[in-house]
Amino acid sequence: MDPQQSHSNSEENSSSYSSSKSNYPAVSLGEVLRRFGLARPTQPRFPETTTSNLSGSAQTYGNLSRDEIYSSGIPPRSDHQGVAEQEDYRILLEEEEEEEQEEEEEEEEEEQVGFMYPSRTVKLLLAGGLAGVVSRTATAPLDRLKMLLQVNDAEKRMTMREGLRYMAREGSIKSFFKGNGTNVIKIAPETAIKLTMNDIYKRIIASDPDEITPPQRMAAGALAGATAQAIIYPLELVKTRLAVCHAGTYSGIVDCATKVLAQEGWRSFYRGLVPSMMGILPYAGVDITVFELLKEHLLDQYDGMPPPHSILCAGMLSSSLAQFSAYPLALVRTRLQAQGIGGKPLKYNGMVDVLWKTYKKEGFRGLYKGSMTNLAKLAPAAGISWFVFEETKVLLGLSMRS
């Protein structure tokens, strides 16, 4: 073959090879490895991928919604790699949704049967205890003045001014807070137990706590008040003795309890329990029912954020209405608790005897002796208590509507 012709054929073959080579895209070694699954892709499978919070309602993958991703209508860069990535993402989203659903179910169950969840019960106990301490300490002088007016059964009635002078004659400012230590020790567990048990009784009495009726609210509140009163009643007697006795009679809570037990026996700690229970049933029932109805109205009116003064006023109004339904029995309880000090003869034989002798000697007004002082003390104390309770609930992560 002619060398010149051979060279010409070589050039033609070379040209033909170059032409055929140009028909294939240039593929790098890395791309070859990735296509055969031997290397990870360097770019996301979907262009312009963004992965914000996966728990959102409309997550995007590029410009695609979650539902579009689920529909598997996205062409993968490479079949096996794209399908694997899409499957992994679908599984991730499903796991996120399952976790969210489980959390929502747990929260709903806790709201429906809160007494079965210790965390809710503990939060309510803390909120109630703090509410009791703050409210009663703020109104301690008025509380002692009320009890001095209640136990005074002389023909000449003690006025509020005379009661304040009586406390002032005893010495320093501490005399106005006499018995407050016992009051705090007593009111903190009482308020905590009452408000926690009210939450429990509501969920027992009503099949759906969100649709509870006023009579059911009243029954739950009455039972809650009675439960709390029965548990802390001995401290109620100690508090009354420290408040009404002359300075020096008892040196403190332990001394009072010890002397009462030694001189009068253990049954004296429950003196006046029957009228107390009879009085707390209507009082707690009316107080809790009226406040909760007012609170629901305020929450609806202010879109779940009622101003603080409205909660205070709702608590003051509910307690004021409740007081007049139960005050005579509260007076009976206080007089039964205050008699027999130091082993002295008892003045009354029981609840009926107190009511009859009080009415006979002092008239109908005698059954409400000290009621105005009690109202002046109780109304702000109840308002403060309800306000502190509701605010503490919110701070602890509980809904104000619950």
Coordinates of N, CA and C in Angstrom, one line a residue, residues 30-161:
G30 N -15.4 10.4 38.7 CA -16.3 10.5 39.8 C -17.7 10.2 39.5
E31 N -18.1 10.7 38.3 CA -19.5 10.5 37.9 C -19.7 9.0 37.6
V32 N -18.7 8.4 37.0 CA -18.9 6.9 36.7 C -19.1 6.2 38.0
L33 N -18.2 6.5 39.0 CA -18.3 5.9 40.3 C -19.7 6.1 41.0
R34 N -20.2 7.4 40.9 CA -21.4 7.7 41.5 C -22.6 6.9 40.8
R35 N -22.5 6.8 39.5 CA -23.6 6.1 38.8 C -23.6 4.6 39.1
F36 N -22.5 4.1 39.5 CA -22.5 2.7 39.9 C -22.6 2.5 41.4
G37 N -22.9 3.6 42.1 CA -23.2 3.5 43.5 C -21.9 3.3 44.3
L38 N -20.7 3.7 43.8 CA -19.5 3.5 44.5 C -19.0 4.8 45.1
A39 N -19.8 5.9 45.0 CA -19.4 7.2 45.6 C -20.7 7.9 45.9
R40 N -20.7 8.8 47.0 CA -21.9 9.6 47.3 C -22.1 10.7 46.4
P41 N -23.3 11.1 46.0 CA -23.5 12.3 45.2 C -23.0 13.5 45.8
T42 N -22.5 14.4 45.0 CA -22.0 15.7 45.6 C -23.0 16.8 45.6
Q43 N -24.2 16.6 45.0 CA -25.2 17.6 45.0 C -26.5 16.9 45.5
P44 N -27.4 17.7 46.0 CA -28.7 17.1 46.5 C -29.5 16.6 45.3
R45 N -30.3 15.6 45.5 CA -31.0 15.0 44.4 C -32.0 16.0 43.8
F46 N -32.6 16.9 44.6 CA -33.5 17.9 44.1 C -32.9 19.2 44.1
P47 N -32.9 19.9 43.0 CA -32.2 21.3 43.0 C -32.9 22.2 43.9
E48 N -32.1 23.2 44.4 CA -32.6 24.3 45.3 C -33.3 23.7 46.5
T49 N -32.7 22.7 47.1 CA -33.4 22.0 48.3 C -33.3 22.8 49.5
T50 N -34.4 23.0 50.2 CA -34.4 23.6 51.5 C -35.1 22.6 52.5
T51 N -34.6 22.5 53.6 CA -35.2 21.6 54.7 C -35.4 22.4 55.9
S52 N -36.5 23.2 56.0 CA -36.8 23.9 57.2 C -37.4 22.9 58.2
N53 N -38.0 23.4 59.2 CA -38.6 22.6 60.3 C -39.5 21.5 59.7
L54 N -39.0 20.2 59.9 CA -39.7 19.1 59.2 C -41.1 18.9 59.8
S55 N -41.4 19.4 61.0 CA -42.7 19.2 61.5 C -43.8 20.2 61.0
G56 N -43.4 21.1 60.1 CA -44.4 22.1 59.6 C -45.4 21.4 58.8
S57 N -46.5 22.2 58.5 CA -47.6 21.6 57.7 C -47.4 21.6 56.2
A58 N -46.4 22.4 55.7 CA -46.2 22.4 54.3 C -44.7 22.5 54.0
Q59 N -43.9 21.4 54.3 CA -42.5 21.4 54.1 C -42.2 21.4 52.6
T60 N -41.1 22.0 52.2 CA -40.7 22.1 50.8 C -39.4 21.4 50.5
Y61 N -39.4 20.8 49.3 CA -38.2 20.2 48.8 C -38.0 20.8 47.5
G62 N -37.2 21.9 47.4 CA -37.3 22.7 46.2 C -38.6 23.5 46.2
N63 N -39.4 23.4 45.2 CA -40.7 24.0 45.1 C -41.8 23.0 45.3
L64 N -41.5 21.9 45.9 CA -42.4 20.8 46.0 C -42.9 20.6 47.5
S65 N -44.2 20.4 47.6 CA -44.8 20.2 48.9 C -44.6 18.8 49.4
R66 N -44.9 18.5 50.7 CA -44.7 17.2 51.2 C -45.6 16.2 50.5
D67 N -46.8 16.6 50.2 CA -47.7 15.6 49.4 C -47.1 15.3 48.1
E68 N -46.5 16.3 47.4 CA -46.0 16.0 46.1 C -44.7 15.1 46.2
I69 N -44.0 15.3 47.2 CA -42.8 14.4 47.4 C -43.3 13.0 47.7
Y70 N -44.4 12.8 48.5 CA -45.0 11.5 48.8 C -45.5 10.8 47.6
S71 N -45.9 11.6 46.6 CA -46.5 11.0 45.4 C -45.5 10.4 44.5
S72 N -44.2 10.6 44.9 CA -43.1 9.9 44.1 C -43.1 10.4 42.7
G73 N -43.4 11.6 42.4 CA -43.4 12.0 41.0 C -42.2 12.8 40.6
I74 N -41.1 12.6 41.4 CA -39.9 13.4 41.1 C -38.8 12.5 40.4
P75 N -38.4 12.9 39.2 CA -37.4 12.1 38.5 C -36.0 12.2 39.2
P76 N -35.5 11.1 39.7 CA -34.2 11.0 40.4 C -33.1 11.2 39.4
R77 N -32.0 11.7 39.9 CA -30.8 11.8 39.0 C -30.3 10.5 38.6
S78 N -30.4 9.5 39.5 CA -30.0 8.1 39.1 C -31.1 7.3 39.8
D79 N -31.6 6.3 39.1 CA -32.7 5.5 39.6 C -32.5 5.0 41.1
H80 N -31.5 4.2 41.3 CA -31.3 3.6 42.6 C -31.0 4.6 43.6
Q81 N -30.2 5.6 43.3 CA -29.8 6.6 44.3 C -31.0 7.5 44.7
G82 N -31.8 7.9 43.6 CA -32.9 8.8 43.9 C -34.0 8.2 44.7
V83 N -34.3 6.9 44.3 CA -35.4 6.2 45.0 C -35.0 6.0 46.5
A84 N -33.7 5.7 46.7 CA -33.3 5.5 48.1 C -33.4 6.8 48.9
E85 N -33.0 7.9 48.3 CA -33.1 9.2 49.0 C -34.6 9.6 49.3
Q86 N -35.4 9.4 48.3 CA -36.8 9.7 48.5 C -37.4 8.8 49.6
E87 N -37.1 7.6 49.6 CA -37.6 6.7 50.6 C -37.2 7.1 52.0
D88 N -35.9 7.4 52.1 CA -35.3 7.9 53.4 C -36.1 9.1 53.9
Y89 N -36.3 10.1 53.0 CA -37.0 11.3 53.4 C -38.5 11.0 53.8
R90 N -39.1 10.1 53.1 CA -40.5 9.8 53.4 C -40.5 9.1 54.8
I91 N -39.6 8.3 55.1 CA -39.6 7.6 56.4 C -39.3 8.6 57.5
L92 N -38.4 9.6 57.3 CA -38.1 10.6 58.2 C -39.4 11.4 58.6
L93 N -40.1 11.8 57.5 CA -41.3 12.6 57.8 C -42.4 11.8 58.5
E94 N -42.5 10.6 58.2 CA -43.5 9.7 58.9 C -43.1 9.6 60.4
E95 N -41.8 9.5 60.7 CA -41.4 9.4 62.1 C -41.7 10.7 62.8
E96 N -41.4 11.8 62.1 CA -41.7 13.1 62.8 C -43.2 13.2 63.1
E97 N -44.1 12.8 62.1 CA -45.5 12.9 62.3 C -46.0 12.0 63.4
E98 N -45.4 10.8 63.5 CA -45.8 9.9 64.6 C -45.4 10.4 66.0
E99 N -44.2 11.0 66.1 CA -43.8 11.6 67.3 C -44.7 12.8 67.7
E100 N -45.1 13.6 66.8 CA -46.0 14.7 67.1 C -47.4 14.2 67.5
Q101 N -47.9 13.2 66.9 CA -49.2 12.6 67.2 C -49.1 12.0 68.6
E102 N -48.0 11.3 68.9 CA -47.9 10.7 70.3 C -47.9 11.8 71.3
E103 N -47.2 12.9 71.1 CA -47.1 14.0 72.1 C -48.5 14.6 72.2
E104 N -49.2 14.8 71.1 CA -50.5 15.4 71.2 C -51.5 14.5 72.0
E105 N -51.4 13.2 71.8 CA -52.2 12.3 72.5 C -51.9 12.3 74.0
E106 N -50.6 12.3 74.3 CA -50.2 12.4 75.7 C -50.8 13.6 76.4
E107 N -50.6 14.8 75.7 CA -51.1 16.0 76.3 C -52.7 16.0 76.5
E108 N -53.4 15.4 75.5 CA -54.8 15.3 75.6 C -55.2 14.4 76.7
E109 N -54.5 13.3 76.9 CA -54.9 12.3 78.0 C -54.6 13.0 79.3
E110 N -53.5 13.8 79.4 CA -53.2 14.4 80.7 C -54.2 15.4 81.0
E111 N -54.7 16.2 80.0 CA -55.8 17.1 80.3 C -57.1 16.4 80.7
Q112 N -57.4 15.3 80.2 CA -58.6 14.6 80.5 C -58.6 13.9 81.8
V113 N -57.5 13.3 82.1 CA -57.4 12.5 83.4 C -56.1 13.0 84.1
G114 N -56.1 14.2 84.5 CA -54.9 14.8 85.1 C -54.5 14.2 86.4
F115 N -55.4 13.6 87.2 CA -55.0 13.0 88.4 C -54.2 11.7 88.2
M116 N -54.2 11.2 87.0 CA -53.4 10.0 86.7 C -52.0 10.4 86.3
Y117 N -51.7 11.7 86.2 CA -50.4 12.1 85.7 C -49.8 13.0 86.9
P118 N -48.8 12.5 87.5 CA -48.2 13.2 88.7 C -47.8 14.6 88.4
S119 N -47.3 14.8 87.2 CA -46.8 16.1 86.9 C -47.9 17.2 87.0
R120 N -49.0 16.9 86.5 CA -50.1 17.9 86.5 C -50.6 18.1 88.0
T121 N -50.7 17.0 88.7 CA -51.1 17.1 90.2 C -50.1 17.9 91.0
V122 N -48.8 17.7 90.7 CA -47.7 18.4 91.5 C -47.8 19.9 91.1
K123 N -48.0 20.2 89.9 CA -48.1 21.6 89.4 C -49.3 22.3 90.1
L124 N -50.4 21.6 90.1 CA -51.6 22.2 90.8 C -51.4 22.4 92.3
L125 N -50.7 21.4 92.9 CA -50.4 21.6 94.4 C -49.5 22.8 94.6
L126 N -48.5 22.9 93.8 CA -47.6 24.1 94.0 C -48.3 25.4 93.8
A127 N -49.1 25.5 92.7 CA -49.8 26.7 92.4 C -50.8 27.0 93.6
G128 N -51.5 26.0 94.1 CA -52.5 26.3 95.1 C -51.8 26.6 96.4
G129 N -50.7 26.0 96.8 CA -50.0 26.3 98.0 C -49.4 27.7 98.0
L130 N -48.8 28.1 96.9 CA -48.3 29.5 96.8 C -49.4 30.5 96.8
A131 N -50.5 30.2 96.2 CA -51.7 31.1 96.2 C -52.2 31.3 97.7
G132 N -52.2 30.3 98.4 CA -52.7 30.4 99.8 C -51.7 31.2 100.7
V133 N -50.5 31.0 100.6 CA -49.5 31.7 101.4 C -49.5 33.2 101.1
V134 N -49.5 33.5 99.8 CA -49.4 35.0 99.5 C -50.7 35.7 99.9
S135 N -51.8 35.1 99.7 CA -53.1 35.8 99.9 C -53.3 35.9 101.4
R136 N -53.1 34.9 102.2 CA -53.4 35.0 103.7 C -52.4 35.9 104.4
T137 N -51.1 35.9 104.0 CA -50.1 36.7 104.6 C -50.5 38.2 104.4
A138 N -51.0 38.5 103.2 CA -51.3 39.9 102.9 C -52.5 40.4 103.7
T139 N -53.4 39.5 104.1 CA -54.6 39.9 104.9 C -54.6 39.4 106.3
A140 N -53.5 39.0 106.8 CA -53.4 38.4 108.2 C -54.0 39.3 109.3
P141 N -53.7 40.6 109.3 CA -54.3 41.5 110.4 C -55.8 41.5 110.3
L142 N -56.4 41.5 109.2 CA -57.9 41.5 109.1 C -58.4 40.2 109.5
D143 N -57.7 39.1 109.3 CA -58.2 37.8 109.7 C -58.2 37.7 111.2
R144 N -57.2 38.2 111.9 CA -57.2 38.1 113.3 C -58.3 39.1 113.9
L145 N -58.5 40.2 113.3 CA -59.6 41.1 113.8 C -60.9 40.5 113.6
K146 N -61.2 39.8 112.5 CA -62.4 39.1 112.3 C -62.7 38.0 113.4
M147 N -61.7 37.3 113.8 CA -61.9 36.2 114.8 C -62.1 36.9 116.2
L148 N -61.5 38.0 116.5 CA -61.7 38.7 117.8 C -63.2 39.1 117.8
L149 N -63.7 39.6 116.7 CA -65.1 40.0 116.7 C -66.1 38.8 116.8
Q150 N -65.7 37.7 116.3 CA -66.5 36.5 116.3 C -66.6 35.9 117.7
V151 N -65.5 35.9 118.4 CA -65.6 35.2 119.7 C -66.1 36.1 120.8
N152 N -66.2 37.4 120.5 CA -66.7 38.4 121.5 C -68.3 38.2 121.6
D153 N -68.7 37.7 122.8 CA -70.2 37.5 122.9 C -70.8 38.3 124.0
A154 N -70.1 39.4 124.3 CA -70.6 40.4 125.3 C -71.8 41.1 124.7
E155 N -72.6 41.7 125.6 CA -73.8 42.4 125.2 C -73.4 43.6 124.4
K156 N -72.3 44.3 124.8 CA -71.8 45.4 124.1 C -70.9 44.9 123.0
R157 N -71.2 45.1 121.8 CA -70.5 44.6 120.7 C -69.1 45.3 120.5
M158 N -68.1 44.5 120.2 CA -66.8 45.1 120.0 C -66.8 45.6 118.5
T159 N -66.3 46.9 118.4 CA -66.2 47.5 117.1 C -64.9 47.2 116.4
M160 N -64.8 47.5 115.2 CA -63.5 47.2 114.5 C -62.4 48.1 115.0
R161 N -62.8 49.3 115.4 CA -61.7 50.2 116.0 C -61.3 49.6 117.3

